Amino acid sequence: MNSSFWTQKERPRPDLLCGRFADYTNIKTHFSMLVCSTVVLGGFLKAFIKNSEVLVLTVLSLSGFALGQLAYNFVEIHKIVYPLLRTSSFSLYCYFLPLIIFMASLDVDFYILKNVFWQVLFTGLISFCTAFIVIGYVVLKFNKESWDLQSSLLFSITLGITDPLHSVNSLKKIGISKMYVDIIKGESLIICGITSIFFGIFRSNAVHLSMFRELHVLTGLCLDICGSIVCGYWCARIIQFILTDLFSNTLTNVILCFSLVYLTFYIVEFLGMSGIVALITVGLNLDSLSFKPRIEFIITEFLIMFSSVFEHLIYTFFGIVIGCGEIKYFRFHTLIFMFILFTTVNFVRLLTIVLVSPILMQSSYEYNWKWGIVITWSGIKGVFSLLLAPDVHNLTEQTVESPQMFLLYVQVISLLTMGINSYMMTQSARTLGLCVMSLPRQMAMQNAIQHIQEIIQNTITLFKTEKMLTNVNWTLVEEKTKIEYIMPSVAAQFSHVSHNEKEEEVSPTDEVLIEEARLHIAIIQMSSFEKQYNDGILSVEAARILIGATKSYCHIQGKFMSIYDVSTYVRARSWLMKFKNMLTFFNYNKERAYFFLAGNNRFLKIAYKIVFSEEFEYTGYVITLMYTYPMIVHLWPTARKINGQALLAINYYFICLYILEIALKIIILKRKYFQQYWNILEFLILIIGIIDIFCIYFVKLRPDKMSLIQATVIIGYFRIIRFVPIIKIIIPMLIGIVNVQIKKRLSLMYCITKGYVKSQEDTKLLIKQISNRESIYQKLYEILETNKRDAVRELGLIEHEGRDVVIALKTKQAIQNVIAKALKNLTFLCSRGIIDKHEGIEMNKILLKKIKSLNNFPMSIPPPTPDKYLHNIVWLENNDVLIEFFKEKAKLAYFDYGDIICKEGEMPQGIYLIISGMAILHSSPPTFGIDSSILPKREAQTMITEYCTCGDIIGEMSCLLKREIEYTAICETILQACFISLEDLYEGFDVFWPSLEYKIWLKLALSTACQYFESSLVDEDLRFQKCVTLNHAYVETLSSYNEMIIDNVNMKFVIIVYGSVIDIKTEEPYLAPCIIPKSCEQVQGTSDLSKLLIILASELATNINKNATVRATERSGMTNIEHKPEKKK
């Protein structure tokens, strides 16, 4: 069994760190005071010596050494440190290292490491082997401590370990890309895993290396690597399941995280495998989605805090242990040997990078000689090497006179590399320009800073209008809030260069800008996926797949991830459908034959009832199962000889029953019997059984015929096919299981596609901040729009394939959104003191239980009847009177694939509410009712493509205006729609005048505003119901030459959504869709019909809310109509 801290007691000699034996055992110890003092001293040093961890660790090491010297000379001090000197080295290894390794692996991005796994693995293996050979040779050659070969090799392995935390800390501070940081850290973790396995083998075999057996070593290696990875993976799944529990609080999560890390380590070590490899696997399999929202930050902070405290304790303790040794071994040659070791360690790192450079150049990332120089200085040693240093003495056969020298050399080299290598790595990166921001990134950063500065300026302008702030020195406020950001770039001087002289030289090409923008878009999309997960829109699995796919395609130059790439990444459901089709083909369908009785034949009546009864079918299955034991005896030669006659009798009995069953079926079914594959199989089994009986009979007649005997034996083995009909029972169960998996896959793909569409919409709002160059903006917008359109098409196809599954998923998400909104309102009420804290906690538990109960939500819900879809038309407002009116008028329309619903240029026949299926809309750019004389001329007529799915309405605008349709609608699938004719629609306008027509215009105006100005209206609540009832937004109509005064105080936004207007003062035209600027005070209509959406300021909307019922009635007319009003003339 692999070594663990329990097995240390079985060692033949005491496993001491260092120091001398004492004759006192039961003493009053103050070791806990030493631990607390070390933690406090480390905290004070970290507070005063900022940004220099190596100085803190050096001071703590020297303090520990001084304390060790005092303990060596004074018994009172020795009693304090005596518990440390009696502690097993492996115990310290188990106390401190699991948490540090877990934290290091948790910070590594699994998807980046996966893309370069083989390069990183070979780098780690070559680094391990190079250090093993070169450092071992140098130690044997130059060391004067008389170490043997085994000690020298173990010491070389210990000194060859790269610390996974300190090797990248300096790179993180200067803004190096995370992918390079993860490559270095991944290599360090691989070396740590290899070393832990190597030392584990030595601990479990406390014998000389020459006594190892190759097979034992290989078996142990396979168990350590494969077994540890499997255990780590399942432990990660358990940790993820526990930490995502909705009812656990922050304190519980932190405690569980820490305890599960140590429990995993100890269990895996107890099972004889490597706990370090298991923890590395756990950390790599956990990400931000593995925790409850906003918990990852708290757990990470706790991990950083404890890791820092552990490091302080380790360096102090080992300083004490070194100080407890005899000082006579510290000679001048010790300093020389330290310098030799430091030089050798860096030479080994350089040699490793030279050897692996051809491998790293094959990676997907841009590796070059500059990165080679930086990575050369990343061979920093740390706590892992220090904690394994005592094992160099404990695991060797030869006793060393000064074991503390192992610790001294490792600790000094660790501190030297932390100081010198970190500084050289930082300076190399800066000197070689690896910290320099590329020009596209600088431009994106400038855009972001400019955007933030605009927000600050708008906030200041808003504050200036407040009465309480009239005497504020706004000049000073503007001066202090001005952002001055110096970019870390040598090329940043381009901002000071005269644009007339140098603009063409420093301006990057469109290709470079698009590539940089592509990386920004990938980051924005991943943020969108994570936000959707936190908001409950995406499931954990869907969010993880989307983020993983984005990271996998991110490194491919020029590649914008499409929904088809995500489908490829998921390896969709094709094999499930094929497997289901195969099972359906072999499924046994029992059909009753049409049986007409000729005369009064009682035998046929009885046979008919028997054949088509459930009892008859299951009796056949029972007989087949009963034959299991005779078949086992037949296949066992010894038992077959003893029970030969009994087997023959049972075989005759089985064949007779088969003959009886098949005869009854043939009598009833006649020719139809052979139309079922399973019946043909049963008939084949009977024929083989009869042939088997005849062969046995002929063998009895001719026992000397060897060929006949062999044929009989072979046919006897064919009896096993008698069990094949049992599969008929299993197939329906398998079909049910496959159906559930297909529904889960459809639900997952729909969730993924919907999340992808939302990320494309979020990204489109921010591309102006990525690049302000118009050509780049247009290209990015077209790419995002194309990807979104493809994703919407996939949504429609998925919905067509599994309507019941999509309805269930939408229903579940609607419930989640409602409960999430209730949780936000509950938090607000609790924060204002409206709800008591205890009552708030109880209410929170009730709502969380409802969310948790959604885990058992059905996978499919039958679609509603067509008339129920009228409730989904937003402008009907779920009003029973309106719905009943249109239910009488509406008709169902069916379209096949490829049918044309309406053509561009035709007069509308009515509106189509899609119930199921999908349609594609092809159109020229919309004119929005603008006169052709005013409409700007386009160089090229680009066609626009959109997809309409369940719930969408076709033909609203054309019916309102009674104008030609501006698009062609073609069915992409079989489509079912609810059709309301133009005459019936206008009859409704007359009956419910003027509210119904106004509500349709309001709905169209809100959708146009949200489609084109979502980034500007992100803080506005433009729900249709709120706008109708509270007048938060309303539509004004302007005919040609009609005027309207704009009240910029009460009107927050004035958006022209249809037609065109001009500013009366400046005569500047505004064409739909367009937000009219604040400088405009009065507009005049220039089109036959212009529609303006007015969004009121929040204060005015609140005042209107006080009288909402009256206002809503005046605006929209009586909603609940009891009699038919007078028609419009």
mmCIF file of N, CA and C in Angstrom, residues 746-788:
data_model
loop_
_atom_site.group_PDB
_atom_site.id
_atom_site.type_symbol
_atom_site.label_atom_id
_atom_site.label_comp_id
_atom_site.label_asym_id
_atom_site.label_seq_id
_atom_site.Cartn_x
_atom_site.Cartn_y
_atom_site.Cartn_z
ATOM 1 N N LEU A 746 -32.377 16.938 -26.449
ATOM 2 C CA LEU A 746 -33.091 18.020 -27.118
ATOM 3 C C LEU A 746 -33.236 19.233 -26.204
ATOM 4 N N SER A 747 -33.585 18.965 -24.947
ATOM 5 C CA SER A 747 -33.717 20.061 -23.981
ATOM 6 C C SER A 747 -32.393 20.777 -23.788
ATOM 7 N N LEU A 748 -31.311 20.009 -23.690
ATOM 8 C CA LEU A 748 -29.983 20.612 -23.515
ATOM 9 C C LEU A 748 -29.596 21.441 -24.736
ATOM 10 N N MET A 749 -29.827 20.904 -25.941
ATOM 11 C CA MET A 749 -29.473 21.634 -27.155
ATOM 12 C C MET A 749 -30.304 22.898 -27.306
ATOM 13 N N TYR A 750 -31.574 22.827 -26.928
ATOM 14 C CA TYR A 750 -32.410 24.035 -26.999
ATOM 15 C C TYR A 750 -31.909 25.086 -26.018
ATOM 16 N N CYS A 751 -31.563 24.635 -24.811
ATOM 17 C CA CYS A 751 -31.039 25.548 -23.790
ATOM 18 C C CYS A 751 -29.719 26.164 -24.248
ATOM 19 N N ILE A 752 -28.848 25.345 -24.837
ATOM 20 C CA ILE A 752 -27.565 25.833 -25.345
ATOM 21 C C ILE A 752 -27.782 26.854 -26.463
ATOM 22 N N THR A 753 -28.665 26.530 -27.396
ATOM 23 C CA THR A 753 -28.900 27.421 -28.535
ATOM 24 C C THR A 753 -29.515 28.737 -28.079
ATOM 25 N N LYS A 754 -30.437 28.665 -27.141
ATOM 26 C CA LYS A 754 -31.059 29.892 -26.629
ATOM 27 C C LYS A 754 -30.034 30.754 -25.893
ATOM 28 N N GLY A 755 -29.162 30.111 -25.115
ATOM 29 C CA GLY A 755 -28.095 30.858 -24.446
ATOM 30 C C GLY A 755 -27.132 31.480 -25.434
ATOM 31 N N TYR A 756 -26.876 30.766 -26.532
ATOM 32 C CA TYR A 756 -25.990 31.308 -27.574
ATOM 33 C C TYR A 756 -26.621 32.531 -28.231
ATOM 34 N N VAL A 757 -27.919 32.471 -28.524
ATOM 35 C CA VAL A 757 -28.615 33.626 -29.119
ATOM 36 C C VAL A 757 -28.535 34.834 -28.188
ATOM 37 N N LYS A 758 -28.747 34.600 -26.895
ATOM 38 C CA LYS A 758 -28.680 35.702 -25.923
ATOM 39 C C LYS A 758 -27.278 36.294 -25.863
ATOM 40 N N SER A 759 -26.258 35.456 -25.966
ATOM 41 C CA SER A 759 -24.877 35.973 -25.931
ATOM 42 C C SER A 759 -24.583 36.814 -27.172
ATOM 43 N N GLN A 760 -25.130 36.421 -28.326
ATOM 44 C CA GLN A 760 -24.939 37.218 -29.536
ATOM 45 C C GLN A 760 -25.600 38.590 -29.392
ATOM 46 N N GLU A 761 -26.783 38.612 -28.769
ATOM 47 C CA GLU A 761 -27.463 39.890 -28.549
ATOM 48 C C GLU A 761 -26.679 40.761 -27.571
ATOM 49 N N ASP A 762 -26.155 40.157 -26.510
ATOM 50 C CA ASP A 762 -25.350 40.923 -25.541
ATOM 51 C C ASP A 762 -24.086 41.470 -26.186
ATOM 52 N N THR A 763 -23.477 40.675 -27.063
ATOM 53 C CA THR A 763 -22.232 41.112 -27.703
ATOM 54 C C THR A 763 -22.479 42.266 -28.654
ATOM 55 N N LYS A 764 -23.614 42.225 -29.375
ATOM 56 C CA LYS A 764 -23.909 43.297 -30.328
ATOM 57 C C LYS A 764 -24.042 44.652 -29.642
ATOM 58 N N LEU A 765 -24.424 44.638 -28.360
ATOM 59 C CA LEU A 765 -24.552 45.900 -27.631
ATOM 60 C C LEU A 765 -23.197 46.519 -27.308
ATOM 61 N N LEU A 766 -22.141 45.708 -27.332
ATOM 62 C CA LEU A 766 -20.835 46.181 -26.862
ATOM 63 C C LEU A 766 -19.799 46.309 -27.972
ATOM 64 N N ILE A 767 -20.145 45.985 -29.211
ATOM 65 C CA ILE A 767 -19.116 46.018 -30.252
ATOM 66 C C ILE A 767 -18.666 47.441 -30.571
ATOM 67 N N LYS A 768 -19.501 48.426 -30.247
ATOM 68 C CA LYS A 768 -19.064 49.812 -30.431
ATOM 69 C C LYS A 768 -17.895 50.143 -29.506
ATOM 70 N N GLN A 769 -17.901 49.523 -28.303
ATOM 71 C CA GLN A 769 -16.797 49.748 -27.367
ATOM 72 C C GLN A 769 -15.558 48.953 -27.755
ATOM 73 N N ILE A 770 -15.719 47.893 -28.550
ATOM 74 C CA ILE A 770 -14.561 47.101 -28.973
ATOM 75 C C ILE A 770 -13.773 47.842 -30.042
ATOM 76 N N SER A 771 -14.469 48.400 -31.009
ATOM 77 C CA SER A 771 -13.790 49.109 -32.097
ATOM 78 C C SER A 771 -14.701 50.212 -32.600
ATOM 79 N N ASN A 772 -14.128 51.417 -32.727
ATOM 80 C CA ASN A 772 -14.918 52.537 -33.224
ATOM 81 C C ASN A 772 -14.716 52.766 -34.720
ATOM 82 N N ARG A 773 -13.955 51.892 -35.369
ATOM 83 C CA ARG A 773 -13.793 52.005 -36.817
ATOM 84 C C ARG A 773 -15.028 51.414 -37.490
ATOM 85 N N GLU A 774 -15.638 52.191 -38.377
ATOM 86 C CA GLU A 774 -16.923 51.822 -38.950
ATOM 87 C C GLU A 774 -16.855 50.509 -39.730
ATOM 88 N N SER A 775 -15.768 50.301 -40.497
ATOM 89 C CA SER A 775 -15.651 49.082 -41.293
ATOM 90 C C SER A 775 -15.593 47.841 -40.399
ATOM 91 N N ILE A 776 -14.863 47.961 -39.292
ATOM 92 C CA ILE A 776 -14.777 46.835 -38.342
ATOM 93 C C ILE A 776 -16.126 46.588 -37.692
ATOM 94 N N TYR A 777 -16.794 47.669 -37.317
ATOM 95 C CA TYR A 777 -18.114 47.545 -36.683
ATOM 96 C C TYR A 777 -19.091 46.829 -37.600
ATOM 97 N N GLN A 778 -19.099 47.206 -38.874
ATOM 98 C CA GLN A 778 -20.028 46.589 -39.825
ATOM 99 C C GLN A 778 -19.730 45.100 -40.010
ATOM 100 N N LYS A 779 -18.442 44.742 -40.126
ATOM 101 C CA LYS A 779 -18.077 43.330 -40.297
ATOM 102 C C LYS A 779 -18.477 42.509 -39.075
ATOM 103 N N LEU A 780 -18.156 43.043 -37.902
ATOM 104 C CA LEU A 780 -18.510 42.322 -36.679
ATOM 105 C C LEU A 780 -20.019 42.188 -36.545
ATOM 106 N N TYR A 781 -20.741 43.245 -36.867
ATOM 107 C CA TYR A 781 -22.204 43.205 -36.757
ATOM 108 C C TYR A 781 -22.785 42.160 -37.702
ATOM 109 N N GLU A 782 -22.253 42.092 -38.917
ATOM 110 C CA GLU A 782 -22.745 41.108 -39.883
ATOM 111 C C GLU A 782 -22.452 39.685 -39.427
ATOM 112 N N ILE A 783 -21.264 39.477 -38.882
ATOM 113 C CA ILE A 783 -20.907 38.136 -38.391
ATOM 114 C C ILE A 783 -21.825 37.722 -37.250
ATOM 115 N N LEU A 784 -22.024 38.626 -36.290
ATOM 116 C CA LEU A 784 -22.873 38.315 -35.141
ATOM 117 C C LEU A 784 -24.318 38.104 -35.576
ATOM 118 N N GLU A 785 -24.792 38.909 -36.509
ATOM 119 C CA GLU A 785 -26.170 38.785 -36.980
ATOM 120 C C GLU A 785 -26.362 37.463 -37.726
ATOM 121 N N THR A 786 -25.380 37.082 -38.530
ATOM 122 C CA THR A 786 -25.459 35.803 -39.251
ATOM 123 C C THR A 786 -25.465 34.631 -38.274
ATOM 124 N N ASN A 787 -24.577 34.677 -37.288
ATOM 125 C CA ASN A 787 -24.531 33.600 -36.291
ATOM 126 C C ASN A 787 -25.828 33.532 -35.489
ATOM 127 N N LYS A 788 -26.392 34.695 -35.165
ATOM 128 C CA LYS A 788 -27.650 34.708 -34.426
ATOM 129 C C LYS A 788 -28.774 34.130 -35.270
#
